[in-house]
């Protein structure tokens, strides 16, 4: 699974809203295995970036999705290379 925050922060829904509201300075995405608990599986990798002072939910979503497109294939390679 891929989650739009640096887990364990901001598990669940409304992630971008909560990141902006919490005035985070750094965020990103986490690729992780799925288990029985919400967003709690073993982490495969994280990618991050710093937020600027004008960040809103829309810009945050766009930046995070760009990072997710890079993270997911990298995670697949990591799984197959090291497992």
mmCIF file of N, CA, C and O in Angstrom, residues 21-78:
data_model
loop_
_atom_site.group_PDB
_atom_site.id
_atom_site.type_symbol
_atom_site.label_atom_id
_atom_site.label_comp_id
_atom_site.label_asym_id
_atom_site.label_seq_id
_atom_site.Cartn_x
_atom_site.Cartn_y
_atom_site.Cartn_z
ATOM 1 N N UNK A 21 -3.215 21.576 8.576
ATOM 2 C CA UNK A 21 -3.724 22.077 9.863
ATOM 3 C C UNK A 21 -2.660 21.991 10.957
ATOM 4 O O UNK A 21 -2.556 22.872 11.812
ATOM 5 N N UNK A 22 -1.849 20.947 10.927
ATOM 6 C CA UNK A 22 -0.810 20.732 11.932
ATOM 7 C C UNK A 22 0.459 21.548 11.650
ATOM 8 O O UNK A 22 1.401 21.510 12.423
ATOM 9 N N UNK A 23 0.483 22.245 10.501
ATOM 10 C CA UNK A 23 1.616 23.091 10.103
ATOM 11 C C UNK A 23 2.935 22.320 10.078
ATOM 12 O O UNK A 23 3.962 22.780 10.568
ATOM 13 N N UNK A 24 2.862 21.154 9.458
ATOM 14 C CA UNK A 24 4.059 20.328 9.305
ATOM 15 C C UNK A 24 5.068 21.045 8.414
ATOM 16 O O UNK A 24 4.696 21.799 7.514
ATOM 17 N N UNK A 25 6.337 20.791 8.633
ATOM 18 C CA UNK A 25 7.368 21.373 7.771
ATOM 19 C C UNK A 25 7.919 20.350 6.780
ATOM 20 O O UNK A 25 8.546 20.710 5.801
ATOM 21 N N UNK A 26 7.660 19.071 7.048
ATOM 22 C CA UNK A 26 8.130 18.000 6.179
ATOM 23 C C UNK A 26 7.045 16.934 6.085
ATOM 24 O O UNK A 26 6.407 16.598 7.075
ATOM 25 N N UNK A 27 6.856 16.419 4.893
ATOM 26 C CA UNK A 27 5.903 15.323 4.683
ATOM 27 C C UNK A 27 6.377 14.491 3.512
ATOM 28 O O UNK A 27 7.490 14.662 3.024
ATOM 29 N N UNK A 28 5.538 13.602 3.034
ATOM 30 C CA UNK A 28 5.910 12.749 1.918
ATOM 31 C C UNK A 28 4.948 11.599 1.781
ATOM 32 O O UNK A 28 3.756 11.747 2.001
ATOM 33 N N UNK A 29 5.504 10.439 1.464
ATOM 34 C CA UNK A 29 4.677 9.247 1.318
ATOM 35 C C UNK A 29 5.419 8.042 1.879
ATOM 36 O O UNK A 29 6.640 8.053 2.001
ATOM 37 N N UNK A 30 4.650 7.024 2.203
ATOM 38 C CA UNK A 30 5.191 5.793 2.754
ATOM 39 C C UNK A 30 4.601 4.615 2.000
ATOM 40 O O UNK A 30 3.389 4.527 1.841
ATOM 41 N N UNK A 31 5.459 3.726 1.544
ATOM 42 C CA UNK A 31 5.012 2.463 0.956
ATOM 43 C C UNK A 31 5.182 1.416 2.048
ATOM 44 O O UNK A 31 6.242 1.320 2.667
ATOM 45 N N UNK A 32 4.103 0.665 2.291
ATOM 46 C CA UNK A 32 4.158 -0.317 3.373
ATOM 47 C C UNK A 32 3.330 -1.550 3.035
ATOM 48 O O UNK A 32 2.445 -1.505 2.182
ATOM 49 N N UNK A 33 3.650 -2.645 3.728
ATOM 50 C CA UNK A 33 2.842 -3.849 3.587
ATOM 51 C C UNK A 33 1.529 -3.644 4.332
ATOM 52 O O UNK A 33 1.465 -2.887 5.300
ATOM 53 N N UNK A 34 0.499 -4.322 3.885
ATOM 54 C CA UNK A 34 -0.812 -4.250 4.520
ATOM 55 C C UNK A 34 -0.911 -5.356 5.565
ATOM 56 O O UNK A 34 -0.490 -6.486 5.325
ATOM 57 N N UNK A 35 -1.445 -4.998 6.721
ATOM 58 C CA UNK A 35 -1.742 -5.997 7.752
ATOM 59 C C UNK A 35 -3.143 -5.712 8.292
ATOM 60 O O UNK A 35 -3.893 -4.930 7.708
ATOM 61 N N UNK A 36 -3.489 -6.308 9.418
ATOM 62 C CA UNK A 36 -4.849 -6.170 9.948
ATOM 63 C C UNK A 36 -5.121 -4.804 10.575
ATOM 64 O O UNK A 36 -6.273 -4.457 10.817
ATOM 65 N N UNK A 37 -4.091 -4.014 10.854
ATOM 66 C CA UNK A 37 -4.281 -2.695 11.459
ATOM 67 C C UNK A 37 -4.113 -1.604 10.407
ATOM 68 O O UNK A 37 -3.255 -1.703 9.527
ATOM 69 N N UNK A 38 -4.879 -0.557 10.528
ATOM 70 C CA UNK A 38 -4.870 0.543 9.565
ATOM 71 C C UNK A 38 -3.498 1.201 9.468
ATOM 72 O O UNK A 38 -2.958 1.686 10.475
ATOM 73 N N UNK A 39 -2.932 1.212 8.274
ATOM 74 C CA UNK A 39 -1.661 1.880 7.979
ATOM 75 C C UNK A 39 -0.560 1.520 8.977
ATOM 76 O O UNK A 39 0.233 2.371 9.379
ATOM 77 N N UNK A 40 -0.497 0.266 9.361
ATOM 78 C CA UNK A 40 0.462 -0.170 10.382
ATOM 79 C C UNK A 40 1.396 -1.275 9.917
ATOM 80 O O UNK A 40 2.175 -1.782 10.714
ATOM 81 N N UNK A 41 1.335 -1.647 8.655
ATOM 82 C CA UNK A 41 2.193 -2.713 8.153
ATOM 83 C C UNK A 41 3.647 -2.283 8.094
ATOM 84 O O UNK A 41 3.982 -1.094 8.174
ATOM 85 N N UNK A 42 4.517 -3.273 7.936
ATOM 86 C CA UNK A 42 5.962 -3.017 7.861
ATOM 87 C C UNK A 42 6.261 -2.012 6.747
ATOM 88 O O UNK A 42 5.783 -2.146 5.618
ATOM 89 N N UNK A 43 7.054 -1.015 7.063
ATOM 90 C CA UNK A 43 7.398 0.033 6.101
ATOM 91 C C UNK A 43 8.470 -0.479 5.150
ATOM 92 O O UNK A 43 9.488 -1.027 5.575
ATOM 93 N N UNK A 44 8.229 -0.280 3.863
ATOM 94 C CA UNK A 44 9.178 -0.669 2.828
ATOM 95 C C UNK A 44 10.101 0.501 2.515
ATOM 96 O O UNK A 44 11.306 0.358 2.473
ATOM 97 N N UNK A 45 9.515 1.678 2.310
ATOM 98 C CA UNK A 45 10.325 2.881 2.112
ATOM 99 C C UNK A 45 9.484 4.131 2.296
ATOM 100 O O UNK A 45 8.257 4.092 2.226
ATOM 101 N N UNK A 46 10.184 5.235 2.532
ATOM 102 C CA UNK A 46 9.560 6.554 2.653
ATOM 103 C C UNK A 46 10.287 7.523 1.727
ATOM 104 O O UNK A 46 11.490 7.390 1.514
ATOM 105 N N UNK A 47 9.557 8.474 1.198
ATOM 106 C CA UNK A 47 10.132 9.580 0.431
ATOM 107 C C UNK A 47 9.536 10.858 1.005
ATOM 108 O O UNK A 47 8.365 10.890 1.344
ATOM 109 N N UNK A 48 10.341 11.888 1.105
ATOM 110 C CA UNK A 48 9.861 13.103 1.769
ATOM 111 C C UNK A 48 10.249 14.368 1.017
ATOM 112 O O UNK A 48 11.117 14.356 0.148
ATOM 113 N N UNK A 49 9.596 15.460 1.401
ATOM 114 C CA UNK A 49 9.907 16.793 0.893
ATOM 115 C C UNK A 49 9.488 17.812 1.951
ATOM 116 O O UNK A 49 8.698 17.515 2.846
ATOM 117 N N UNK A 50 10.040 19.012 1.846
ATOM 118 C CA UNK A 50 9.711 20.095 2.773
ATOM 119 C C UNK A 50 8.570 20.924 2.199
ATOM 120 O O UNK A 50 8.502 21.152 0.994
ATOM 121 N N UNK A 51 7.687 21.367 3.076
ATOM 122 C CA UNK A 51 6.564 22.203 2.679
ATOM 123 C C UNK A 51 6.991 23.663 2.719
ATOM 124 O O UNK A 51 7.830 24.046 3.541
ATOM 125 N N UNK A 52 6.405 24.473 1.855
ATOM 126 C CA UNK A 52 6.652 25.911 1.936
ATOM 127 C C UNK A 52 5.499 26.571 2.690
ATOM 128 O O UNK A 52 4.477 25.946 2.961
ATOM 129 N N UNK A 53 5.660 27.816 3.033
ATOM 130 C CA UNK A 53 4.676 28.508 3.869
ATOM 131 C C UNK A 53 3.328 28.727 3.179
ATOM 132 O O UNK A 53 2.332 28.991 3.845
ATOM 133 N N UNK A 54 3.274 28.607 1.862
ATOM 134 C CA UNK A 54 2.028 28.836 1.117
ATOM 135 C C UNK A 54 1.331 27.533 0.726
ATOM 136 O O UNK A 54 0.372 27.549 -0.043
ATOM 137 N N UNK A 55 1.790 26.435 1.284
ATOM 138 C CA UNK A 55 1.246 25.121 0.924
ATOM 139 C C UNK A 55 -0.224 25.006 1.328
ATOM 140 O O UNK A 55 -0.617 25.448 2.403
ATOM 141 N N UNK A 56 -1.031 24.434 0.438
ATOM 142 C CA UNK A 56 -2.415 24.122 0.768
ATOM 143 C C UNK A 56 -2.672 22.659 0.406
ATOM 144 O O UNK A 56 -1.774 21.969 -0.078
ATOM 145 N N UNK A 57 -3.872 22.184 0.662
ATOM 146 C CA UNK A 57 -4.186 20.770 0.422
ATOM 147 C C UNK A 57 -3.979 20.383 -1.039
ATOM 148 O O UNK A 57 -3.461 19.305 -1.325
ATOM 149 N N UNK A 58 -4.371 21.252 -1.952
ATOM 150 C CA UNK A 58 -4.255 20.944 -3.379
ATOM 151 C C UNK A 58 -2.789 20.818 -3.804
ATOM 152 O O UNK A 58 -2.416 19.839 -4.466
ATOM 153 N N UNK A 59 -1.967 21.785 -3.438
ATOM 154 C CA UNK A 59 -0.549 21.726 -3.826
ATOM 155 C C UNK A 59 0.152 20.559 -3.145
ATOM 156 O O UNK A 59 1.014 19.906 -3.733
ATOM 157 N N UNK A 60 -0.224 20.291 -1.923
ATOM 158 C CA UNK A 60 0.346 19.175 -1.176
ATOM 159 C C UNK A 60 0.005 17.847 -1.856
ATOM 160 O O UNK A 60 0.866 16.968 -1.995
ATOM 161 N N UNK A 61 -1.227 17.711 -2.300
ATOM 162 C CA UNK A 61 -1.655 16.486 -2.980
ATOM 163 C C UNK A 61 -0.859 16.279 -4.271
ATOM 164 O O UNK A 61 -0.395 15.171 -4.554
ATOM 165 N N UNK A 62 -0.678 17.328 -5.044
ATOM 166 C CA UNK A 62 0.066 17.241 -6.310
ATOM 167 C C UNK A 62 1.511 16.817 -6.055
ATOM 168 O O UNK A 62 2.025 15.905 -6.708
ATOM 169 N N UNK A 63 2.169 17.452 -5.099
ATOM 170 C CA UNK A 63 3.564 17.114 -4.788
ATOM 171 C C UNK A 63 3.685 15.681 -4.270
ATOM 172 O O UNK A 63 4.610 14.966 -4.639
ATOM 173 N N UNK A 64 2.753 15.296 -3.435
ATOM 174 C CA UNK A 64 2.801 13.951 -2.862
ATOM 175 C C UNK A 64 2.578 12.898 -3.937
ATOM 176 O O UNK A 64 3.278 11.882 -3.968
ATOM 177 N N UNK A 65 1.635 13.128 -4.831
ATOM 178 C CA UNK A 65 1.375 12.153 -5.891
ATOM 179 C C UNK A 65 2.581 11.992 -6.815
ATOM 180 O O UNK A 65 2.891 10.880 -7.242
ATOM 181 N N UNK A 66 3.277 13.066 -7.109
ATOM 182 C CA UNK A 66 4.495 12.969 -7.920
ATOM 183 C C UNK A 66 5.525 12.081 -7.224
ATOM 184 O O UNK A 66 6.198 11.269 -7.865
ATOM 185 N N UNK A 67 5.634 12.238 -5.926
ATOM 186 C CA UNK A 67 6.570 11.431 -5.148
ATOM 187 C C UNK A 67 6.123 9.970 -5.095
ATOM 188 O O UNK A 67 6.953 9.057 -5.173
ATOM 189 N N UNK A 68 4.817 9.749 -4.994
ATOM 190 C CA UNK A 68 4.289 8.385 -4.975
ATOM 191 C C UNK A 68 4.619 7.644 -6.266
ATOM 192 O O UNK A 68 4.932 6.448 -6.235
ATOM 193 N N UNK A 69 4.559 8.334 -7.396
ATOM 194 C CA UNK A 69 4.859 7.707 -8.679
ATOM 195 C C UNK A 69 6.306 7.215 -8.732
ATOM 196 O O UNK A 69 6.617 6.246 -9.414
ATOM 197 N N UNK A 70 7.189 7.881 -8.006
ATOM 198 C CA UNK A 70 8.582 7.445 -7.923
ATOM 199 C C UNK A 70 8.768 6.353 -6.869
ATOM 200 O O UNK A 70 9.558 5.429 -7.056
ATOM 201 N N UNK A 71 8.048 6.478 -5.773
ATOM 202 C CA UNK A 71 8.234 5.571 -4.636
ATOM 203 C C UNK A 71 7.740 4.163 -4.913
ATOM 204 O O UNK A 71 8.388 3.191 -4.504
ATOM 205 N N UNK A 72 6.619 4.023 -5.581
ATOM 206 C CA UNK A 72 6.027 2.698 -5.738
ATOM 207 C C UNK A 72 6.920 1.744 -6.539
ATOM 208 O O UNK A 72 7.197 0.629 -6.081
ATOM 209 N N UNK A 73 7.415 2.137 -7.710
ATOM 210 C CA UNK A 73 8.301 1.208 -8.428
ATOM 211 C C UNK A 73 9.606 0.941 -7.669
ATOM 212 O O UNK A 73 10.124 -0.168 -7.700
ATOM 213 N N UNK A 74 10.097 1.949 -6.985
ATOM 214 C CA UNK A 74 11.309 1.760 -6.179
ATOM 215 C C UNK A 74 11.061 0.725 -5.074
ATOM 216 O O UNK A 74 11.916 -0.114 -4.783
ATOM 217 N N UNK A 75 9.889 0.771 -4.476
ATOM 218 C CA UNK A 75 9.536 -0.191 -3.432
ATOM 219 C C UNK A 75 9.441 -1.606 -3.998
ATOM 220 O O UNK A 75 9.890 -2.566 -3.364
ATOM 221 N N UNK A 76 8.859 -1.744 -5.183
ATOM 222 C CA UNK A 76 8.768 -3.063 -5.812
ATOM 223 C C UNK A 76 10.152 -3.643 -6.075
ATOM 224 O O UNK A 76 10.406 -4.825 -5.811
ATOM 225 N N UNK A 77 11.044 -2.823 -6.573
ATOM 226 C CA UNK A 77 12.423 -3.275 -6.815
ATOM 227 C C UNK A 77 13.065 -3.692 -5.501
ATOM 228 O O UNK A 77 13.711 -4.741 -5.424
ATOM 229 N N UNK A 78 12.869 -2.904 -4.474
ATOM 230 C CA UNK A 78 13.443 -3.222 -3.166
ATOM 231 C C UNK A 78 12.912 -4.557 -2.636
ATOM 232 O O UNK A 78 13.676 -5.371 -2.114
#
